[in-house]
Amino acid sequence: MFVTGFVVGQLLAPALVVQPSSSARERSNENAAGMFYEAIDHYLEFGDSAKLLNMLDPGFVDHSAVDPQQDAASLLRYFGAMRATYPDMRIEVARMVPRDDLVAVSLTTSAGTATNTGGVVSDRPASAPGYEQLRIVNGKIAERWASETLPPRYELFASLDLRHMAGWFVECAVETLMIMPGDSETRRHFSPALLIASSGEIALEIEPKRSPHFAQLLTSDPGSPIALQRGTRIDLQNQSVVILPEGEAFHVWNTGTQAASIIVVRIHHQSPVTTLHDDQSPFGDPNSESGSLLASGLLPMGTDPDRPYNLSLVRVAAAPNELLAVHSVSGFEYLIVVEGSLEVETHDKQVAVSRLDEQTMAAPGDLLRLLPGEGVSVTEGTLMSYRVAAGEPAALWIISLTRAIRTPG
């Protein structure tokens, strides 16, 4: 599911079938390619990117389909996400064949243990051989081509441990706010919340108050997270995230000329008297107004004070036709499409489908196609798999609410 960009597939470059050569130039290029993969492994092991960045030409272009930016920063984000998801995974070069300024490379990866992704990603077995191709200029990597079908890039963007209230229920509610040009919205949340900038141009201001806690802005920049000053208006980048402590009020404005949206993820508790009847969906809060939320998961907190819940937000970038491997949901999971389109297969239970203008249920075996702004929500034990549709890459958010794993001892 998550290799490193080296899985089997056709290359977006000239054919790999080339004849070996022993010219000094080609030997030099082969050596540079070897140093490139050594630098990747060094970064994966130690988190030091200096050697990797030093191997890239100033005009480096990555022709993979996972990140549209296709530059050195996007390559570093890709391997940084792999390092965070599978910290023990390493790559091995099986064979290199140089020809002129190109080097064809056969690669494998070691097995990887998934961490910090809320159960969304499974441990990864050692990979089958995959291929990529490099163009070398003056000892630097100028261009990289990888398999047409690349593995997805998982990034744990936010993770919150939730306080425990024995015997109560915890609810994860996901809502999309559509804001027209020039309009604004004011909200106060008495529980922890996440704001995800989904589309358009959005400005945000946190209401001033005395509190030791600050809202935090998370982006792909190295300086993230950033504590936000109260009463100061900031512009949000697309797919940036704001973590709001409980009891915060905020204002959002649409500063652009097109409709804009933000996704609001709220966590709150329900009293032990809350019950679900046979005719009520397990995705909905029976005490909330019908139709007010896109998706809602209501789960019992239980009576064990050592088993709190964790809310995690994972961002996924995947190539056309990429398959996100089948996994069993633990707790509550909500997936929303940001870019591209996604095919969803339901295996064993009903799932809630959130379209732009309606919410419906899908039966086991149904094949769904989701467009930007649409999503699905599923609960405990549901078996799910997702595939990116052909033609363009996709960007997704996966929100999961899971029981925290008890630490031994």
CSV table of N, CA, C and O in Angstrom, one decimal, residues 204-282:
chain,number,residue,atom,x,y,z
A,204,LEU,N,-9.3,33.9,9.3
A,204,LEU,CA,-9.7,33.4,10.6
A,204,LEU,C,-9.3,34.4,11.7
A,204,LEU,O,-8.2,34.9,11.6
A,205,GLU,N,-10.1,34.6,12.7
A,205,GLU,CA,-9.7,35.3,13.9
A,205,GLU,C,-10.3,34.6,15.1
A,205,GLU,O,-11.5,34.2,15.1
A,206,ILE,N,-9.4,34.4,16.1
A,206,ILE,CA,-9.8,33.8,17.4
A,206,ILE,C,-10.2,34.9,18.4
A,206,ILE,O,-9.5,35.9,18.5
A,207,GLU,N,-11.4,34.7,19.0
A,207,GLU,CA,-11.9,35.7,19.9
A,207,GLU,C,-10.9,35.9,21.1
A,207,GLU,O,-10.4,35.0,21.7
A,208,PRO,N,-10.6,37.2,21.5
A,208,PRO,CA,-9.7,37.4,22.6
A,208,PRO,C,-10.3,36.9,23.9
A,208,PRO,O,-11.5,37.1,24.2
A,209,LYS,N,-9.5,36.3,24.8
A,209,LYS,CA,-9.9,36.0,26.1
A,209,LYS,C,-8.7,35.6,26.9
A,209,LYS,O,-7.6,35.3,26.4
A,210,ARG,N,-8.8,35.5,28.2
A,210,ARG,CA,-7.7,35.1,29.1
A,210,ARG,C,-7.7,33.6,29.2
A,210,ARG,O,-8.7,33.0,29.7
A,211,SER,N,-6.7,33.0,28.7
A,211,SER,CA,-6.6,31.5,28.7
A,211,SER,C,-5.1,31.1,28.5
A,211,SER,O,-4.4,31.8,27.7
A,212,PRO,N,-4.6,30.1,29.2
A,212,PRO,CA,-3.3,29.6,29.0
A,212,PRO,C,-3.1,28.8,27.8
A,212,PRO,O,-2.0,28.5,27.4
A,213,HIS,N,-4.2,28.5,27.1
A,213,HIS,CA,-4.2,27.7,25.9
A,213,HIS,C,-4.4,28.5,24.7
A,213,HIS,O,-5.2,29.5,24.7
A,214,PHE,N,-3.7,28.2,23.6
A,214,PHE,CA,-3.8,28.9,22.3
A,214,PHE,C,-4.3,27.9,21.2
A,214,PHE,O,-3.9,26.8,21.2
A,215,ALA,N,-5.0,28.5,20.2
A,215,ALA,CA,-5.2,27.7,19.0
A,215,ALA,C,-3.9,27.6,18.3
A,215,ALA,O,-3.0,28.4,18.3
A,216,GLN,N,-3.8,26.4,17.6
A,216,GLN,CA,-2.6,26.1,16.9
A,216,GLN,C,-2.8,25.9,15.4
A,216,GLN,O,-3.8,25.3,15.0
A,217,LEU,N,-2.0,26.5,14.5
A,217,LEU,CA,-2.1,26.4,13.1
A,217,LEU,C,-1.1,25.4,12.6
A,217,LEU,O,0.1,25.4,12.9
A,218,LEU,N,-1.6,24.4,11.9
A,218,LEU,CA,-0.7,23.3,11.3
A,218,LEU,C,-0.7,23.4,9.8
A,218,LEU,O,-1.8,23.5,9.2
A,219,THR,N,0.5,23.5,9.2
A,219,THR,CA,0.6,23.5,7.8
A,219,THR,C,1.8,22.6,7.4
A,219,THR,O,2.3,21.9,8.2
A,220,SER,N,2.1,22.5,6.1
A,220,SER,CA,3.2,21.7,5.7
A,220,SER,C,4.6,22.3,5.9
A,220,SER,O,5.6,21.7,5.6
A,221,ASP,N,4.6,23.6,6.4
A,221,ASP,CA,5.8,24.3,6.6
A,221,ASP,C,6.6,23.7,7.8
A,221,ASP,O,6.0,23.2,8.7
A,222,PRO,N,7.9,23.7,7.7
A,222,PRO,CA,8.7,23.2,8.8
A,222,PRO,C,8.4,23.8,10.2
A,222,PRO,O,8.6,23.2,11.2
A,223,GLY,N,8.0,25.1,10.2
A,223,GLY,CA,7.8,25.8,11.5
A,223,GLY,C,6.5,25.4,12.1
A,223,GLY,O,6.2,25.9,13.2
A,224,SER,N,5.7,24.6,11.5
A,224,SER,CA,4.4,24.2,12.0
A,224,SER,C,4.6,23.3,13.2
A,224,SER,O,5.5,22.5,13.2
A,225,PRO,N,3.7,23.3,14.3
A,225,PRO,CA,2.5,24.2,14.4
A,225,PRO,C,2.9,25.6,15.0
A,225,PRO,O,4.0,25.8,15.6
A,226,ILE,N,2.0,26.5,14.7
A,226,ILE,CA,2.2,27.9,15.2
A,226,ILE,C,1.1,28.3,16.1
A,226,ILE,O,-0.1,28.1,15.8
A,227,ALA,N,1.4,28.9,17.3
A,227,ALA,CA,0.4,29.3,18.2
A,227,ALA,C,-0.2,30.6,17.6
A,227,ALA,O,0.5,31.6,17.2
A,228,LEU,N,-1.6,30.7,17.5
A,228,LEU,CA,-2.2,31.9,16.9
A,228,LEU,C,-2.5,32.9,18.0
A,228,LEU,O,-3.0,32.6,19.1
A,229,GLN,N,-2.2,34.2,17.7
A,229,GLN,CA,-2.5,35.3,18.6
A,229,GLN,C,-4.0,35.6,18.5
A,229,GLN,O,-4.6,35.7,17.5
A,230,ARG,N,-4.6,35.8,19.7
A,230,ARG,CA,-6.0,36.1,19.8
A,230,ARG,C,-6.3,37.5,19.2
A,230,ARG,O,-5.5,38.4,19.4
A,231,GLY,N,-7.4,37.7,18.6
A,231,GLY,CA,-7.8,39.0,18.1
A,231,GLY,C,-7.0,39.4,16.8
A,231,GLY,O,-7.2,40.5,16.3
A,232,THR,N,-6.2,38.5,16.3
A,232,THR,CA,-5.4,38.8,15.1
A,232,THR,C,-5.9,38.0,13.9
A,232,THR,O,-6.1,36.8,14.0
A,233,ARG,N,-6.2,38.7,12.8
A,233,ARG,CA,-6.8,38.0,11.6
A,233,ARG,C,-5.7,37.4,10.8
A,233,ARG,O,-4.7,38.1,10.5
A,234,ILE,N,-5.8,36.2,10.4
A,234,ILE,CA,-4.8,35.6,9.5
A,234,ILE,C,-5.5,34.9,8.3
A,234,ILE,O,-6.7,34.6,8.4
A,235,ASP,N,-4.8,34.8,7.2
A,235,ASP,CA,-5.3,34.1,6.0
A,235,ASP,C,-4.9,32.6,6.1
A,235,ASP,O,-3.7,32.3,6.3
A,236,LEU,N,-5.9,31.7,5.9
A,236,LEU,CA,-5.6,30.3,5.9
A,236,LEU,C,-5.2,29.8,4.5
A,236,LEU,O,-5.9,30.1,3.5
A,237,GLN,N,-4.2,28.9,4.5
A,237,GLN,CA,-3.9,28.3,3.2
A,237,GLN,C,-4.8,27.1,3.0
A,237,GLN,O,-5.3,26.5,4.0
A,238,ASN,N,-5.0,26.7,1.8
A,238,ASN,CA,-5.8,25.5,1.5
A,238,ASN,C,-5.2,24.3,2.2
A,238,ASN,O,-3.9,24.1,2.1
A,239,GLN,N,-5.9,23.4,2.8
A,239,GLN,CA,-5.5,22.2,3.5
A,239,GLN,C,-4.6,22.5,4.8
A,239,GLN,O,-3.9,21.6,5.2
A,240,SER,N,-4.7,23.7,5.3
A,240,SER,CA,-4.1,23.9,6.6
A,240,SER,C,-5.2,23.6,7.6
A,240,SER,O,-6.4,23.5,7.4
A,241,VAL,N,-4.7,23.4,8.9
A,241,VAL,CA,-5.6,22.9,9.9
A,241,VAL,C,-5.4,23.8,11.2
A,241,VAL,O,-4.2,24.1,11.5
A,242,VAL,N,-6.5,24.1,11.9
A,242,VAL,CA,-6.4,24.8,13.1
A,242,VAL,C,-6.9,24.0,14.2
A,242,VAL,O,-8.1,23.4,14.1
A,243,ILE,N,-6.2,23.8,15.3
A,243,ILE,CA,-6.6,23.0,16.5
A,243,ILE,C,-7.2,24.0,17.5
A,243,ILE,O,-6.4,24.9,17.9
A,244,LEU,N,-8.5,23.9,17.8
A,244,LEU,CA,-9.1,24.8,18.8
A,244,LEU,C,-9.3,24.2,20.1
A,244,LEU,O,-9.9,23.1,20.2
A,245,PRO,N,-8.7,24.7,21.2
A,245,PRO,CA,-9.0,24.2,22.6
A,245,PRO,C,-10.5,24.4,22.9
A,245,PRO,O,-11.2,25.1,22.2
A,246,GLU,N,-11.0,23.7,23.9
A,246,GLU,CA,-12.4,23.8,24.2
A,246,GLU,C,-12.7,25.2,24.7
A,246,GLU,O,-11.9,25.9,25.3
A,247,GLY,N,-13.9,25.7,24.5
A,247,GLY,CA,-14.4,27.0,24.9
A,247,GLY,C,-14.0,28.1,24.1
A,247,GLY,O,-14.0,29.3,24.5
A,248,GLU,N,-13.5,27.9,22.8
A,248,GLU,CA,-13.1,29.0,21.9
A,248,GLU,C,-14.2,29.5,21.0
A,248,GLU,O,-15.0,28.7,20.5
A,249,ALA,N,-14.2,30.8,20.8
A,249,ALA,CA,-15.0,31.4,19.7
A,249,ALA,C,-14.1,31.8,18.6
A,249,ALA,O,-13.0,32.3,18.8
A,250,PHE,N,-14.6,31.7,17.4
A,250,PHE,CA,-13.8,32.1,16.2
A,250,PHE,C,-14.8,32.7,15.1
A,250,PHE,O,-16.0,32.5,15.1
A,251,HIS,N,-14.1,33.5,14.3
A,251,HIS,CA,-14.8,34.2,13.2
A,251,HIS,C,-14.1,33.8,11.9
A,251,HIS,O,-12.8,33.8,11.9
A,252,VAL,N,-14.8,33.4,10.8
A,252,VAL,CA,-14.2,33.1,9.5
A,252,VAL,C,-14.9,34.0,8.5
A,252,VAL,O,-16.1,34.3,8.5
A,253,TRP,N,-14.1,34.5,7.5
A,253,TRP,CA,-14.5,35.3,6.4
A,253,TRP,C,-14.1,34.7,5.1
A,253,TRP,O,-13.0,34.1,5.0
A,254,ASN,N,-15.0,34.8,4.1
A,254,ASN,CA,-14.6,34.5,2.7
A,254,ASN,C,-14.0,35.8,2.1
A,254,ASN,O,-14.8,36.7,1.8
A,255,THR,N,-12.7,35.8,1.9
A,255,THR,CA,-12.1,37.0,1.3
A,255,THR,C,-11.9,36.9,-0.2
A,255,THR,O,-11.3,37.8,-0.7
A,256,GLY,N,-12.4,35.9,-0.8
A,256,GLY,CA,-12.2,35.7,-2.2
A,256,GLY,C,-13.4,36.0,-3.0
A,256,GLY,O,-14.4,36.7,-2.5
A,257,THR,N,-13.4,35.6,-4.3
A,257,THR,CA,-14.5,35.9,-5.2
A,257,THR,C,-15.4,34.7,-5.5
A,257,THR,O,-16.4,34.8,-6.2
A,258,GLN,N,-15.0,33.5,-5.0
A,258,GLN,CA,-15.7,32.3,-5.2
A,258,GLN,C,-16.1,31.7,-3.8
A,258,GLN,O,-15.6,32.1,-2.8
A,259,ALA,N,-17.1,30.9,-3.8
A,259,ALA,CA,-17.6,30.2,-2.6
A,259,ALA,C,-16.4,29.5,-2.0
A,259,ALA,O,-15.6,28.9,-2.7
A,260,ALA,N,-16.3,29.5,-0.6
A,260,ALA,CA,-15.2,28.9,0.1
A,260,ALA,C,-15.9,27.9,1.2
A,260,ALA,O,-17.0,28.1,1.5
A,261,SER,N,-15.1,27.0,1.6
A,261,SER,CA,-15.6,26.0,2.6
A,261,SER,C,-14.5,25.7,3.6
A,261,SER,O,-13.3,25.7,3.3
A,262,ILE,N,-14.9,25.4,4.9
A,262,ILE,CA,-14.1,24.8,5.9
A,262,ILE,C,-14.8,23.6,6.5
A,262,ILE,O,-16.0,23.6,6.5
A,263,ILE,N,-14.0,22.7,6.9
A,263,ILE,CA,-14.6,21.5,7.5
A,263,ILE,C,-14.3,21.6,9.0
A,263,ILE,O,-13.2,22.0,9.5
A,264,VAL,N,-15.4,21.5,9.8
A,264,VAL,CA,-15.3,21.6,11.3
A,264,VAL,C,-15.5,20.2,11.9
A,264,VAL,O,-16.5,19.5,11.6
A,265,VAL,N,-14.6,19.8,12.7
A,265,VAL,CA,-14.6,18.5,13.4
A,265,VAL,C,-14.8,18.8,14.9
A,265,VAL,O,-13.9,19.4,15.5
A,266,ARG,N,-15.9,18.4,15.5
A,266,ARG,CA,-16.1,18.7,16.9
A,266,ARG,C,-16.2,17.4,17.7
A,266,ARG,O,-16.7,16.4,17.3
A,267,ILE,N,-15.7,17.5,18.9
A,267,ILE,CA,-15.8,16.4,19.9
A,267,ILE,C,-16.5,16.9,21.1
A,267,ILE,O,-16.2,17.9,21.7
A,268,HIS,N,-17.5,16.1,21.5
A,268,HIS,CA,-18.2,16.5,22.8
A,268,HIS,C,-18.7,15.2,23.4
A,268,HIS,O,-18.7,14.1,22.8
A,269,HIS,N,-19.2,15.3,24.6
A,269,HIS,CA,-19.7,14.1,25.4
A,269,HIS,C,-21.2,14.1,25.6
A,269,HIS,O,-21.8,15.2,25.7
A,270,GLN,N,-21.8,13.0,25.6
A,270,GLN,CA,-23.2,12.8,25.9
A,270,GLN,C,-23.4,12.0,27.2
A,270,GLN,O,-22.6,11.2,27.5
A,271,SER,N,-24.4,12.4,27.9
A,271,SER,CA,-24.7,11.7,29.2
A,271,SER,C,-25.0,10.3,29.0
A,271,SER,O,-25.4,9.8,27.9
A,272,PRO,N,-24.8,9.5,30.1
A,272,PRO,CA,-25.1,8.0,30.0
A,272,PRO,C,-26.6,7.7,29.7
A,272,PRO,O,-26.9,6.6,29.3
A,273,VAL,N,-27.5,8.7,29.8
A,273,VAL,CA,-28.9,8.4,29.5
A,273,VAL,C,-29.1,8.4,28.0
A,273,VAL,O,-30.2,8.0,27.5
A,274,THR,N,-28.2,8.8,27.2
A,274,THR,CA,-28.3,8.8,25.7
A,274,THR,C,-28.4,7.4,25.2
A,274,THR,O,-27.5,6.6,25.5
A,275,THR,N,-29.4,7.1,24.5
A,275,THR,CA,-29.6,5.7,23.9
A,275,THR,C,-29.9,5.8,22.5
A,275,THR,O,-30.4,6.8,22.0
A,276,LEU,N,-29.6,4.7,21.8
A,276,LEU,CA,-29.9,4.6,20.4
A,276,LEU,C,-31.1,3.6,20.2
A,276,LEU,O,-31.0,2.5,20.8
A,277,HIS,N,-32.1,3.9,19.5
A,277,HIS,CA,-33.2,3.0,19.3
A,277,HIS,C,-33.0,2.2,18.0
A,277,HIS,O,-32.1,2.5,17.2
A,278,ASP,N,-33.8,1.2,17.8
A,278,ASP,CA,-33.6,0.3,16.7
A,278,ASP,C,-33.7,1.0,15.3
A,278,ASP,O,-33.1,0.6,14.3
A,279,ASP,N,-34.5,2.1,15.3
A,279,ASP,CA,-34.8,2.7,14.0
A,279,ASP,C,-33.8,3.9,13.8
A,279,ASP,O,-34.0,4.7,12.9
A,280,GLN,N,-32.8,4.1,14.7
A,280,GLN,CA,-31.9,5.2,14.6
A,280,GLN,C,-30.5,4.8,14.0
A,280,GLN,O,-30.1,3.7,14.4
A,281,SER,N,-29.9,5.6,13.2
A,281,SER,CA,-28.7,5.3,12.6
A,281,SER,C,-27.5,5.4,13.6
A,281,SER,O,-27.5,6.3,14.4
A,282,PRO,N,-26.6,4.5,13.7
A,282,PRO,CA,-25.5,4.6,14.6
A,282,PRO,C,-24.5,5.7,14.2
A,282,PRO,O,-23.6,6.0,15.0
